[in-house]
Coordinates of N, CA and C in Angstrom, one line a residue:
M1 N -7.2 5.3 45.9 CA -7.8 5.7 44.6 C -6.9 6.7 44.0
A2 N -6.8 6.7 42.7 CA -6.0 7.6 41.9 C -6.7 9.0 41.9
T3 N -5.9 10.0 41.7 CA -6.4 11.4 41.7 C -6.9 11.7 40.3
R4 N -7.9 12.5 40.2 CA -8.5 12.9 38.9 C -7.5 13.8 38.1
S5 N -7.5 13.8 36.8 CA -6.7 14.6 36.0 C -7.5 15.1 34.8
D6 N -7.1 16.3 34.3 CA -7.7 16.8 33.1 C -7.3 16.1 31.9
T7 N -6.3 15.3 31.9 CA -5.8 14.5 30.8 C -5.5 13.1 31.1
P8 N -6.5 12.4 31.5 CA -6.3 11.0 32.0 C -5.7 10.0 30.9
V9 N -6.1 10.2 29.7 CA -5.6 9.4 28.6 C -4.1 9.6 28.4
L10 N -3.8 10.9 28.2 CA -2.3 11.2 28.0 C -1.5 10.8 29.2
D11 N -2.0 11.0 30.4 CA -1.3 10.6 31.6 C -1.1 9.1 31.6
T12 N -2.1 8.3 31.2 CA -1.9 6.9 31.2 C -0.9 6.5 30.1
L13 N -0.9 7.1 29.0 CA 0.0 6.8 27.9 C 1.4 7.1 28.4
A14 N 1.6 8.3 29.0 CA 2.9 8.7 29.5 C 3.4 7.7 30.5
A15 N 2.6 7.2 31.4 CA 3.0 6.3 32.5 C 3.4 4.9 31.9
M16 N 2.6 4.5 30.9 CA 2.9 3.3 30.2 C 4.3 3.3 29.5
T17 N 4.5 4.5 28.9 CA 5.8 4.7 28.2 C 7.0 4.7 29.1
V18 N 6.8 5.4 30.2 CA 7.9 5.4 31.3 C 8.1 4.0 31.8
D19 N 7.1 3.3 32.1 CA 7.2 1.9 32.6 C 7.9 1.0 31.5
S20 N 7.6 1.2 30.3 CA 8.2 0.4 29.2 C 9.7 0.7 29.1
I21 N 10.0 2.0 29.2 CA 11.5 2.4 29.1 C 12.2 1.8 30.3
E22 N 11.6 1.9 31.5 CA 12.3 1.4 32.7 C 12.5 -0.1 32.7
R23 N 11.6 -0.9 32.1 CA 11.7 -2.3 32.1 C 12.4 -2.9 30.9
C24 N 12.8 -2.1 29.9 CA 13.4 -2.6 28.7 C 14.9 -2.5 28.8
G25 N 15.6 -3.5 28.3 CA 17.0 -3.6 28.3 C 17.7 -3.1 27.1
L26 N 16.9 -2.7 26.1 CA 17.5 -2.2 24.8 C 18.1 -0.9 25.0
D27 N 19.2 -0.6 24.1 CA 19.8 0.7 24.1 C 18.8 1.6 23.5
E28 N 19.0 2.9 23.7 CA 18.1 4.0 23.3 C 17.8 3.9 21.8
R29 N 18.8 3.8 21.0 CA 18.6 3.7 19.5 C 17.8 2.5 19.1
T30 N 18.1 1.4 19.6 CA 17.3 0.2 19.2 C 15.9 0.3 19.7
F31 N 15.7 0.8 20.9 CA 14.4 1.0 21.5 C 13.5 1.8 20.6
I32 N 14.0 3.0 20.1 CA 13.3 3.9 19.3 C 13.0 3.2 17.9
L33 N 14.0 2.6 17.3 CA 13.8 1.9 16.0 C 12.8 0.8 16.1
T34 N 12.8 0.1 17.2 CA 11.8 -1.0 17.4 C 10.4 -0.4 17.5
R35 N 10.3 0.7 18.3 CA 9.0 1.3 18.4 C 8.5 1.9 17.1
L36 N 9.4 2.5 16.3 CA 9.0 3.0 15.0 C 8.5 1.8 14.0
A37 N 9.2 0.7 14.1 CA 8.8 -0.5 13.3 C 7.4 -1.0 13.7
A38 N 7.2 -1.0 15.0 CA 5.9 -1.4 15.5 C 4.8 -0.4 15.1
L39 N 5.1 0.9 15.1 CA 4.1 1.9 14.6 C 3.8 1.6 13.1
A40 N 4.8 1.4 12.3 CA 4.6 1.1 10.9 C 3.8 -0.1 10.7
A41 N 4.1 -1.2 11.5 CA 3.4 -2.4 11.3 C 1.9 -2.3 11.6
M42 N 1.6 -1.4 12.5 CA 0.1 -1.3 12.8 C -0.5 -0.1 12.1
D43 N 0.2 0.5 11.2 CA -0.3 1.6 10.4 C -0.8 2.8 11.3
A44 N 0.1 3.2 12.2 CA -0.2 4.2 13.1 C -0.3 5.6 12.4
P45 N -1.1 6.5 13.0 CA -1.2 7.8 12.4 C 0.0 8.7 12.7
A46 N 0.1 9.8 12.0 CA 1.3 10.7 12.2 C 1.4 11.1 13.6
I47 N 0.3 11.4 14.3 CA 0.4 11.8 15.7 C 1.1 10.8 16.6
S48 N 1.1 9.6 16.3 CA 1.8 8.5 17.0 C 3.3 8.6 16.8
Y49 N 3.7 9.0 15.6 CA 5.1 9.2 15.3 C 5.6 10.4 16.0
L50 N 4.8 11.4 16.1 CA 5.2 12.7 16.7 C 5.8 12.6 18.0
A51 N 5.3 11.7 18.8 CA 5.9 11.4 20.2 C 7.3 10.8 20.1
H52 N 7.7 10.3 19.0 CA 9.0 9.7 18.8 C 10.1 10.5 18.1
V53 N 9.7 11.7 17.6 CA 10.6 12.5 16.9 C 11.7 13.0 17.8
D54 N 11.4 13.6 19.0 CA 12.4 14.1 19.9 C 13.3 13.0 20.4
P55 N 12.8 11.8 20.8 CA 13.7 10.7 21.3 C 14.6 10.2 20.1
A56 N 14.1 10.2 18.9 CA 14.9 9.8 17.8 C 16.0 10.8 17.5
V57 N 15.7 12.1 17.6 CA 16.8 13.1 17.5 C 17.8 13.0 18.6
K58 N 17.3 12.8 19.8 CA 18.2 12.7 20.9 C 19.1 11.4 20.8
A59 N 18.6 10.4 20.2 CA 19.4 9.1 20.0 C 20.3 9.2 18.8
D60 N 20.3 10.4 18.1 CA 21.2 10.6 17.0 C 20.8 9.7 15.8
L61 N 19.5 9.3 15.7 CA 19.1 8.5 14.5 C 19.1 9.3 13.3
T62 N 19.5 8.7 12.2 CA 19.5 9.4 10.9 C 18.3 9.0 10.1
A63 N 18.1 9.9 9.0 CA 17.0 9.5 8.1 C 17.2 8.2 7.4
E64 N 18.5 7.9 7.2 CA 18.9 6.6 6.5 C 18.6 5.5 7.5
Q65 N 18.8 5.6 8.7 CA 18.5 4.5 9.7 C 16.9 4.3 9.7
L66 N 16.2 5.4 9.7 CA 14.7 5.2 9.7 C 14.3 4.5 8.4
Q67 N 14.9 4.9 7.3 CA 14.6 4.2 6.0 C 15.0 2.8 6.1
D68 N 16.1 2.5 6.7 CA 16.5 1.1 6.8 C 15.5 0.2 7.6
V69 N 14.9 0.8 8.6 CA 13.9 0.1 9.4 C 12.7 -0.2 8.5
L70 N 12.3 0.8 7.7 CA 11.2 0.5 6.7 C 11.5 -0.5 5.7
V71 N 12.8 -0.5 5.2 CA 13.2 -1.5 4.2 C 13.2 -2.9 4.9
A72 N 13.7 -3.0 6.1 CA 13.7 -4.3 6.8 C 12.4 -4.9 7.1
I73 N 11.4 -4.0 7.4 CA 10.1 -4.6 7.7 C 9.1 -4.7 6.5
A74 N 9.5 -4.2 5.4 CA 8.7 -4.2 4.2 C 8.2 -5.6 3.8
P75 N 9.1 -6.6 3.7 CA 8.6 -7.9 3.3 C 7.6 -8.5 4.3
V76 N 7.6 -8.0 5.5 CA 6.7 -8.6 6.6 C 5.4 -7.8 6.6
V77 N 5.5 -6.5 6.6 CA 4.2 -5.7 6.7 C 3.6 -5.3 5.4
G78 N 4.4 -5.3 4.3 CA 3.8 -5.0 3.0 C 4.1 -3.5 2.6
T79 N 3.9 -3.3 1.3 CA 4.2 -2.1 0.7 C 3.3 -1.0 1.2
A80 N 2.0 -1.2 1.3 CA 1.0 -0.2 1.7 C 1.4 0.3 3.1
R81 N 1.7 -0.5 4.0 CA 2.0 -0.1 5.4 C 3.3 0.7 5.4
V82 N 4.3 0.3 4.6 CA 5.6 1.0 4.6 C 5.4 2.4 4.0
M83 N 4.7 2.5 2.9 CA 4.4 3.8 2.3 C 3.6 4.7 3.2
S84 N 2.6 4.1 3.9 CA 1.8 4.9 4.8 C 2.7 5.4 6.0
A85 N 3.6 4.5 6.5 CA 4.5 4.9 7.6 C 5.4 6.0 7.1
A86 N 6.0 5.9 5.9 CA 6.8 7.0 5.4 C 6.1 8.3 5.3
T87 N 4.9 8.3 4.9 CA 4.0 9.5 4.8 C 3.8 10.0 6.2
H88 N 3.4 9.2 7.2 CA 3.1 9.6 8.5 C 4.4 10.1 9.2
I89 N 5.5 9.5 9.0 CA 6.8 10.0 9.6 C 7.1 11.4 9.0
T90 N 6.9 11.6 7.7 CA 7.1 12.9 7.1 C 6.1 14.0 7.7
E91 N 4.9 13.6 7.9 CA 3.9 14.5 8.5 C 4.3 14.9 9.9
A92 N 4.7 13.9 10.7 CA 5.2 14.2 12.0 C 6.4 15.1 12.1
L93 N 7.3 14.9 11.2 CA 8.5 15.8 11.1 C 8.0 17.2 10.7
G94 N 7.1 17.3 9.8 CA 6.5 18.6 9.4 C 5.8 19.3 10.5
I95 N 5.1 18.6 11.3 CA 4.4 19.2 12.5 C 5.5 19.7 13.5
T96 N 6.5 18.9 13.7 CA 7.6 19.2 14.6 C 8.2 20.5 14.1
I97 N 8.5 20.6 12.9 CA 9.2 21.8 12.3 C 8.3 23.0 12.5
A98 N 7.0 22.8 12.1 CA 6.0 23.9 12.3 C 5.9 24.4 13.7
L99 N 5.9 23.5 14.6 CA 5.8 23.9 16.1 C 7.1 24.6 16.5
A100 N 8.2 24.2 16.0 CA 9.5 24.8 16.4 C 9.5 26.2 15.8
E101 N 9.1 26.4 14.6 CA 9.1 27.7 13.9 C 8.1 28.6 14.6
A102 N 7.0 28.1 15.0 CA 6.0 29.0 15.7 C 6.5 29.4 17.1
E103 N 7.2 28.5 17.8 CA 7.8 28.8 19.0 C 8.9 29.9 18.9
A104 N 9.8 29.7 17.8 CA 10.8 30.7 17.6 C 10.3 32.1 17.3
E105 N 9.2 32.1 16.5 CA 8.5 33.4 16.1 C 8.0 34.0 17.4
A106 N 7.3 33.3 18.2 CA 6.8 33.8 19.5 C 7.9 34.4 20.4
M107 N 9.0 33.7 20.4 CA 10.1 34.1 21.3 C 10.7 35.4 20.7
A108 N 10.8 35.5 19.4 CA 11.4 36.7 18.7 C 10.4 37.9 18.9
E109 N 9.1 37.6 18.8 CA 8.1 38.7 19.0 C 8.2 39.2 20.5
A110 N 8.3 38.3 21.4 CA 8.4 38.7 22.8 C 9.6 39.5 23.1
E111 N 10.7 39.1 22.5 CA 12.0 39.8 22.6 C 11.9 41.2 22.0
A112 N 11.3 41.3 20.8 CA 11.2 42.6 20.2 C 10.3 43.5 21.0
Q113 N 9.2 43.0 21.5 CA 8.3 43.8 22.4 C 9.0 44.2 23.6
S114 N 9.8 43.4 24.2 CA 10.5 43.8 25.4 C 11.6 44.9 25.1
R115 N 12.2 44.8 24.0 CA 13.2 45.8 23.6 C 12.5 47.2 23.2
S116 N 11.3 47.2 22.7 CA 10.6 48.4 22.3 C 10.0 49.1 23.4
K117 N 9.9 48.5 24.6 CA 9.3 49.2 25.8 C 10.3 50.1 26.4
P118 N 9.9 51.4 26.7 CA 10.9 52.3 27.2 C 11.3 52.0 28.6

């Protein structure tokens, strides 16, 4: 029997993602672009895109490539879904930037405090 966790849903999603990556033969860039297209097609919320920001950055994907994916799927999924996806991607990037800024501020404060101690 599986052990209990405080985050069973997140643990399950993480395990599914790892399994998907291990079983998929796509290169890293194509894998992320495909997942982003799927998120757009299903009108996923910004939080779903948030999990893909870091892998997209690590795969050296550009904003133009993300836009190209939205252009490519627009005739299939429709204008409303593409515009929604663009908004959600922007929100996810904003959340990522805000988190990075908060982390940088916390690190700077901790460093300043350690310097001010005699």
